[in-house]
Tab-separated table of C-alpha atoms in Angstrom:
chain	number	residue	atom	x	y	z
G	142	MET	CA	18.882	17.102	20.488
G	143	THR	CA	20.093	16.014	16.990
G	144	ILE	CA	19.589	12.444	16.196
G	145	ASN	CA	22.516	11.119	13.852
G	146	VAL	CA	20.897	9.072	10.979
G	147	GLY	CA	22.491	6.713	8.411
G	148	LEU	CA	20.777	5.292	5.431
G	149	ILE	CA	21.272	1.912	3.862
G	150	GLY	CA	19.862	1.424	0.186
G	151	LEU	CA	20.512	4.145	-2.279
G	152	GLY	CA	17.816	2.799	-4.871
G	153	MET	CA	14.574	4.351	-5.705
G	154	MET	CA	13.147	4.585	-2.290
G	155	GLY	CA	16.529	5.172	-0.734
G	156	ARG	CA	16.691	8.631	-2.488
G	157	HIS	CA	13.323	9.771	-1.248
G	158	HIS	CA	14.311	9.004	2.238
G	159	ALA	CA	17.786	10.711	1.794
G	160	ARG	CA	15.874	13.804	0.500
G	161	VAL	CA	13.315	13.834	3.359
G	162	LEU	CA	16.107	13.298	6.084
G	163	ARG	CA	17.813	16.292	4.782
G	164	GLU	CA	14.746	18.427	5.195
G	165	ILE	CA	13.396	17.534	8.724
G	166	GLU	CA	14.206	19.275	11.878
G	167	GLY	CA	16.266	17.411	14.639
G	168	VAL	CA	17.597	14.871	12.094
G	169	GLU	CA	20.917	14.952	10.363
G	170	LEU	CA	22.117	12.441	7.651
G	171	VAL	CA	25.437	11.683	8.510
G	172	ALA	CA	26.226	8.713	6.449
G	173	VAL	CA	24.752	6.473	3.732
G	174	ALA	CA	25.823	2.879	2.412
G	175	ASP	CA	24.999	0.803	-0.588
G	176	ALA	CA	26.968	-2.158	-1.827
G	177	MET	CA	25.862	-1.569	-5.249
G	178	GLY	CA	27.009	2.397	-5.313
G	179	ASP	CA	25.053	5.514	-5.938
G	180	PRO	CA	23.117	5.217	-8.907
G	181	HIS	CA	21.119	8.296	-8.292
G	182	GLY	CA	23.784	10.785	-6.788
G	183	VAL	CA	22.319	10.498	-3.394
G	184	ALA	CA	25.126	10.697	-1.296
G	185	GLY	CA	26.584	14.043	-2.283
G	186	SER	CA	28.961	15.362	0.467
G	187	THR	CA	27.603	12.669	2.899
G	188	ARG	CA	30.064	10.173	4.175
G	189	MET	CA	29.455	6.910	1.927
G	190	PHE	CA	30.318	3.227	2.745
G	191	LYS	CA	29.853	-0.356	1.319
G	192	SER	CA	28.285	-1.948	4.064
G	193	VAL	CA	26.261	-1.699	7.401
G	194	GLU	CA	29.598	-2.192	9.191
G	195	GLY	CA	31.171	0.922	7.734
G	196	LEU	CA	28.018	2.965	8.444
G	197	LEU	CA	28.224	1.984	12.138
G	198	LYS	CA	31.583	3.574	12.310
G	199	ALA	CA	30.192	7.006	11.574
G	200	GLY	CA	28.468	6.916	14.747
G	201	VAL	CA	24.672	6.731	13.998
G	202	ASP	CA	21.917	6.940	16.694
G	203	ALA	CA	19.323	5.622	13.919
G	204	ALA	CA	19.179	4.122	10.726
G	205	VAL	CA	16.794	3.975	7.687
G	206	VAL	CA	16.849	0.476	5.946
G	207	ALA	CA	15.743	0.878	2.153
G	208	VAL	CA	17.329	-2.409	0.646
G	209	PRO	CA	15.599	-5.226	-1.043
G	210	THR	CA	13.326	-7.202	1.412
G	211	LYS	CA	15.559	-10.276	1.381
G	212	PHE	CA	18.328	-8.345	3.395
G	213	HIS	CA	16.067	-6.678	5.848
G	214	GLU	CA	16.901	-9.642	8.409
G	215	GLU	CA	20.539	-9.423	7.921
G	216	ILE	CA	20.928	-5.746	8.115
G	217	GLY	CA	18.388	-5.345	10.827
G	218	LEU	CA	19.806	-7.791	13.046
G	219	LYS	CA	23.117	-6.046	13.053
G	220	LEU	CA	21.519	-2.599	13.859
G	221	ALA	CA	19.703	-4.153	16.679
G	222	GLU	CA	23.009	-5.560	18.073
G	223	ALA	CA	24.494	-2.190	17.847
G	224	GLY	CA	21.746	-0.585	19.595
G	225	VAL	CA	20.760	1.733	16.824
G	226	HIS	CA	17.162	2.675	16.610
G	227	THR	CA	15.559	1.568	12.993
G	228	LEU	CA	13.138	2.274	10.356
G	229	ILE	CA	12.718	-0.676	7.922
G	230	GLU	CA	11.025	-0.254	4.689
G	231	LYS	CA	7.880	-2.533	4.249
G	232	PRO	CA	7.491	-5.243	4.331
G	233	VAL	CA	9.262	-6.103	7.538
G	234	ALA	CA	10.942	-8.871	6.336
G	235	HIS	CA	10.699	-12.009	3.676
G	236	ASP	CA	8.788	-14.191	5.864
G	237	LEU	CA	7.370	-14.605	9.234
G	238	PRO	CA	10.155	-16.429	10.870
G	239	ALA	CA	12.732	-13.689	9.881
G	240	ALA	CA	10.113	-11.043	11.036
G	241	GLU	CA	9.792	-12.656	14.459
G	242	ARG	CA	13.655	-12.791	14.777
G	243	LEU	CA	13.732	-8.882	14.185
G	244	VAL	CA	11.045	-8.197	16.699
G	245	GLU	CA	13.006	-10.419	19.384
G	246	ALA	CA	16.244	-8.698	18.500
G	247	PHE	CA	15.350	-5.184	18.892
G	248	ASP	CA	12.982	-5.968	22.033
G	249	LYS	CA	16.021	-7.289	23.502
G	250	ALA	CA	18.356	-4.450	22.550
G	251	GLY	CA	15.824	-1.924	23.896
G	252	VAL	CA	15.780	0.341	20.902
G	253	PHE	CA	13.054	1.564	18.912
G	254	ALA	CA	12.330	-0.059	15.439
G	255	ALA	CA	9.505	0.853	12.837
G	256	VAL	CA	8.255	-0.475	9.983
G	257	GLY	CA	7.630	2.040	6.666
G	258	HIS	CA	3.973	1.741	6.152
G	259	VAL	CA	3.769	5.208	4.704
G	260	GLU	CA	0.168	5.190	3.778
G	261	ARG	CA	-0.810	5.450	7.604
G	262	PHE	CA	0.564	9.112	7.081
G	263	ASN	CA	-1.405	10.074	4.030
G	264	PRO	CA	-3.330	13.165	5.111
G	265	ALA	CA	-6.617	11.534	3.651
G	266	LEU	CA	-6.131	8.489	5.479
G	267	MET	CA	-5.377	10.054	8.678
G	268	SER	CA	-8.341	12.484	8.553
G	269	MET	CA	-10.496	9.391	7.560
G	270	ARG	CA	-9.524	7.450	10.576
G	271	GLU	CA	-10.102	10.462	12.953
G	272	ARG	CA	-13.687	11.052	11.694
G	273	ILE	CA	-14.517	7.364	11.932
G	274	ALA	CA	-13.034	7.026	15.357
G	275	ASN	CA	-15.328	10.235	16.253
G	276	GLY	CA	-18.378	8.308	15.075
G	277	ASP	CA	-19.025	10.526	12.012
G	278	LEU	CA	-19.682	7.498	9.895
G	279	GLY	CA	-21.627	5.446	12.556
G	280	GLU	CA	-21.278	1.870	12.494
G	281	VAL	CA	-18.571	0.602	9.641
G	282	TYR	CA	-19.874	-2.008	7.484
G	283	GLN	CA	-17.047	-2.328	4.931
G	284	ILE	CA	-13.618	-1.348	3.846
G	285	HIS	CA	-12.800	-1.770	0.226
G	286	THR	CA	-9.488	-0.788	-1.463
G	287	ARG	CA	-8.131	-0.977	-4.886
G	288	ARG	CA	-4.444	-0.460	-5.600
G	289	GLN	CA	-3.544	-1.140	-9.256
G	290	GLY	CA	-1.008	-0.259	-11.655
G	291	PRO	CA	1.952	-1.139	-14.076
G	292	PHE	CA	4.634	-3.382	-12.994
G	293	PRO	CA	7.532	-1.402	-11.153
G	294	ALA	CA	10.985	-2.554	-12.474
G	295	ARG	CA	12.309	-1.797	-8.680
G	296	ILE	CA	10.826	-4.853	-7.314
G	297	ALA	CA	12.374	-8.200	-7.837
G	298	ASP	CA	12.076	-10.436	-4.630
G	299	VAL	CA	8.565	-10.310	-3.711
G	300	GLY	CA	5.065	-10.422	-5.138
G	301	VAL	CA	2.169	-7.990	-5.237
G	302	VAL	CA	0.711	-8.942	-1.986
G	303	LYS	CA	3.821	-8.270	0.014
G	304	ASP	CA	4.720	-5.228	-1.946
G	305	LEU	CA	1.587	-3.387	-2.460
G	306	GLY	CA	-1.046	-5.376	-0.583
G	307	SER	CA	0.817	-5.134	2.523
G	308	HIS	CA	-0.202	-1.083	2.325
G	309	ASP	CA	-3.874	-2.048	2.236
G	310	ILE	CA	-3.792	-4.997	4.799
G	311	ASP	CA	-1.987	-2.617	7.291
G	312	LEU	CA	-4.156	0.746	6.595
G	313	THR	CA	-7.493	-1.382	6.896
G	314	SER	CA	-6.505	-2.592	10.170
G	315	TRP	CA	-5.327	0.827	11.376
G	316	VAL	CA	-8.356	2.572	10.158
G	317	ALA	CA	-10.869	-0.028	11.627
G	318	GLN	CA	-8.735	-0.422	14.739
G	319	SER	CA	-9.123	-4.167	14.409
G	320	LEU	CA	-6.983	-7.238	13.669
G	321	TYR	CA	-7.924	-9.576	10.851
G	322	GLU	CA	-9.914	-12.653	11.641
G	323	ARG	CA	-10.376	-14.479	8.569
G	324	ILE	CA	-8.919	-14.220	4.833
G	325	SER	CA	-9.485	-15.575	1.219
G	326	ALA	CA	-7.713	-14.920	-1.712
G	327	ASN	CA	-7.300	-15.574	-5.566
G	328	THR	CA	-3.986	-14.937	-7.175
G	329	THR	CA	-2.506	-15.125	-10.711
G	330	TYR	CA	0.839	-15.308	-12.277
G	331	ARG	CA	0.606	-13.643	-15.489
G	332	SER	CA	3.984	-11.773	-16.102
G	333	GLY	CA	6.422	-14.907	-16.077
G	334	ARG	CA	7.542	-14.306	-12.581
G	335	GLU	CA	7.791	-16.749	-9.797
G	336	HIS	CA	5.754	-14.334	-7.534
G	337	GLU	CA	2.080	-13.588	-7.765
G	338	ASP	CA	1.112	-10.242	-9.923
G	339	MET	CA	-2.612	-10.120	-9.299
G	340	VAL	CA	-4.628	-10.783	-6.169
G	341	SER	CA	-8.350	-10.598	-5.071
G	342	ILE	CA	-8.646	-10.640	-1.094
G	343	THR	CA	-11.881	-10.846	0.895
G	344	GLY	CA	-11.909	-11.139	4.525
G	345	THR	CA	-13.422	-10.263	7.923
G	346	LEU	CA	-11.968	-8.180	10.805
G	347	LYS	CA	-12.366	-9.261	14.268
G	348	ASN	CA	-14.806	-6.552	14.875
G	349	GLY	CA	-17.064	-7.787	12.084
G	350	ILE	CA	-16.135	-5.385	9.523
G	351	MET	CA	-16.057	-6.810	5.761
G	352	VAL	CA	-12.816	-6.164	3.925
G	353	ASN	CA	-12.107	-6.483	0.010
G	354	HIS	CA	-8.749	-5.688	-1.708
G	355	LEU	CA	-7.981	-5.599	-5.290
G	356	VAL	CA	-4.239	-5.416	-6.154
G	357	ASN	CA	-2.345	-5.849	-9.062
G	358	TRP	CA	0.816	-4.988	-11.215
G	359	LEU	CA	-1.131	-5.678	-14.767
G	360	THR	CA	-3.428	-2.347	-14.865
G	361	PRO	CA	-2.112	0.231	-17.364
G	362	PHE	CA	-3.020	3.126	-15.039
G	363	LYS	CA	-2.277	3.867	-11.445
G	364	GLU	CA	-5.174	3.771	-8.799
G	365	ARG	CA	-5.008	4.084	-5.005
G	366	LEU	CA	-8.538	4.057	-3.303
G	367	THR	CA	-9.860	3.321	0.071
G	368	VAL	CA	-13.715	3.264	0.417
G	369	VAL	CA	-15.081	2.833	3.777
G	370	THR	CA	-19.184	2.198	3.916
G	371	GLY	CA	-21.024	2.681	7.168
G	372	GLU	CA	-24.203	3.688	8.661
G	373	ARG	CA	-24.152	7.203	7.612
G	374	GLY	CA	-22.690	6.922	4.343
G	375	ALA	CA	-19.279	6.394	2.826
G	376	TYR	CA	-15.871	8.029	2.669
G	377	VAL	CA	-13.525	7.820	-0.279
G	378	ALA	CA	-9.822	8.326	0.261
G	379	ASP	CA	-7.902	8.920	-2.894
G	380	THR	CA	-3.967	8.481	-1.570
G	381	LEU	CA	-2.373	9.529	-4.835
G	382	THR	CA	-4.021	13.000	-4.441
G	383	ALA	CA	-4.539	12.869	-0.669
G	384	ASP	CA	-8.354	13.782	-1.391
G	385	LEU	CA	-10.955	12.747	0.967
G	386	THR	CA	-14.729	12.974	0.082
G	387	PHE	CA	-17.865	11.969	2.014
G	388	TYR	CA	-20.844	10.669	0.219
G	389	GLU	CA	-23.712	11.121	2.838
G	390	ASN	CA	-26.859	9.012	2.960
G	391	GLY	CA	-29.713	11.202	1.595
G	392	THR	CA	-32.848	11.988	3.344
G	393	LEU	CA	-34.849	13.373	0.532
G	394	GLU	CA	-38.322	11.377	-0.314
G	395	SER	CA	-38.489	9.744	-3.791
G	396	GLY	CA	-41.367	9.822	-6.126
G	397	TRP	CA	-40.152	6.901	-8.076
G	398	ASP	CA	-42.100	3.976	-6.789
G	399	ALA	CA	-39.288	1.223	-7.996
G	400	VAL	CA	-36.809	3.206	-5.902
G	401	THR	CA	-39.102	3.927	-3.010
G	402	ALA	CA	-40.012	0.163	-2.564
G	403	PHE	CA	-36.171	-0.666	-2.192
G	404	ARG	CA	-35.511	-0.521	1.571
G	405	GLY	CA	-31.884	0.892	1.339
G	406	VAL	CA	-30.098	4.333	1.290
G	407	SER	CA	-30.168	7.199	-1.301
G	408	GLU	CA	-27.765	9.561	-2.463
G	409	GLY	CA	-27.268	12.627	-0.311
G	410	THR	CA	-24.838	15.446	0.166
G	411	VAL	CA	-21.274	14.967	-1.277
G	412	THR	CA	-18.434	16.680	0.785
G	413	ARG	CA	-14.797	17.036	-0.359
G	414	PHE	CA	-12.717	18.148	2.662
G	415	ALA	CA	-9.859	20.588	2.547
G	416	LEU	CA	-6.891	18.964	4.039
G	417	GLU	CA	-3.283	19.964	4.627
G	418	LYS	CA	-1.523	18.063	2.118
G	419	ARG	CA	1.918	17.321	3.683
G	420	GLU	CA	4.033	14.576	2.179
G	421	PRO	CA	3.299	11.108	3.683
G	422	LEU	CA	7.096	10.386	3.991
G	423	ARG	CA	7.741	13.351	5.690
G	424	ASN	CA	5.041	12.568	8.199
G	425	GLU	CA	6.606	8.899	8.427
G	426	HIS	CA	10.030	10.257	9.292
G	427	GLU	CA	8.644	12.683	11.821
G	428	ALA	CA	6.931	10.027	13.668
G	429	PHE	CA	10.065	7.945	13.794
G	430	ARG	CA	11.923	10.783	15.151
G	431	ASP	CA	9.418	11.640	17.782
G	432	ALA	CA	9.096	8.043	18.658
G	433	ILE	CA	12.787	7.951	19.275
G	434	LEU	CA	12.628	11.145	21.708
G	435	GLY	CA	9.823	9.665	23.276
G	436	VAL	CA	7.266	12.420	22.568
G	437	ARG	CA	4.898	10.694	20.128
G	438	ASP	CA	3.768	7.116	19.464
G	439	THR	CA	2.237	7.144	15.945
G	440	ALA	CA	5.040	5.360	14.108
G	441	VAL	CA	4.256	1.762	12.760
G	442	THR	CA	5.976	-0.489	15.272
G	443	LEU	CA	7.798	-3.746	14.072
G	444	ARG	CA	5.264	-5.672	15.864
G	445	GLU	CA	2.601	-4.252	13.700
G	446	GLY	CA	4.586	-4.749	10.576
G	447	LEU	CA	4.919	-8.599	11.801
G	448	GLU	CA	1.000	-8.814	11.924
G	449	THR	CA	0.479	-7.254	8.716
G	450	LEU	CA	3.144	-9.624	7.069
G	451	ARG	CA	1.062	-12.588	8.807
G	452	VAL	CA	-2.144	-11.608	6.992
G	453	ALA	CA	-0.041	-11.124	3.701
G	454	GLU	CA	1.476	-14.726	4.080
G	455	ALA	CA	-2.188	-16.108	4.856
G	456	ALA	CA	-3.472	-14.374	1.536
G	457	ILE	CA	-0.530	-15.841	-0.540
G	458	ALA	CA	-1.158	-19.307	0.837
G	459	SER	CA	-5.131	-18.996	0.439
G	460	GLY	CA	-4.465	-18.059	-3.158
G	461	LYS	CA	-2.271	-21.233	-3.573
G	462	SER	CA	-4.713	-23.794	-1.798
G	463	GLY	CA	-7.915	-22.189	-2.586
G	464	GLU	CA	-9.060	-22.272	1.057
G	465	SER	CA	-9.974	-19.633	3.512
G	466	ILE	CA	-7.596	-19.043	6.514
G	467	GLU	CA	-8.136	-18.420	9.948
G	468	LEU	CA	-6.042	-15.961	11.734
G	469	ASN	CA	-5.356	-16.418	15.309
């Protein structure tokens, strides 16, 4: 069975979605749409429309939504009403009520809807999660992430929490297999925009794991790190390079009295794993395809995207109020 897919939004992310959709098996990109035209020459010989209504006339079975966040709800509701399986770029919507309406609409329509939390499909994080689930790290104590870099000109309608921070919120909950219980944040507004451009988040998951996230658009280098510390050592995943390293707790005796007196861990063997480095976006699209076909359930559901947005909004609210927020 070939799934006929339409792509809505031909900007920076849209062009990557188009490339991958043309590469994977079982999928055919039959139509694209963007009211602003095709600045990157994505369409090629593919039928192009100005609106989602035009796209629907092409007879699509599924659609990918890669437009600015403020348009996610409007376009998503039209696709749900038309009975089209949909992959929406993260964040799922601009606010919680909009996300809840989207979840309700797709549930009512009985078609599958996913959110593009692509970090779940990064080989380093996929391997890390599997190893933690197998008990290789023992009890997990803390998950710390750093996602820093220069300001991306493509973002205009959300702040750094919803754009970048939502990646870390989602991957942390997914790796730990637990929802957030409590969150506290500090935010700053340094670049003259209405939205926050730097955030420091601390929190606790329902299973007791401590979490910390440093996210900003103000660092002149790009960093994407996830560090998970546990009973037997620490995993470090670099999602820019898809590398996963394990720093094992040491067992060697020390002759240095000052170190020996400290009842903690010591440095041990360092292992860098050899991983198959498949493109995360390709993995994401294959998971979306397989979810539509009912053969695999690794795609990030709309409801999971809703929960990530709930935590992101709590972080923004905490940054403004200076108070910790409990998440029900």
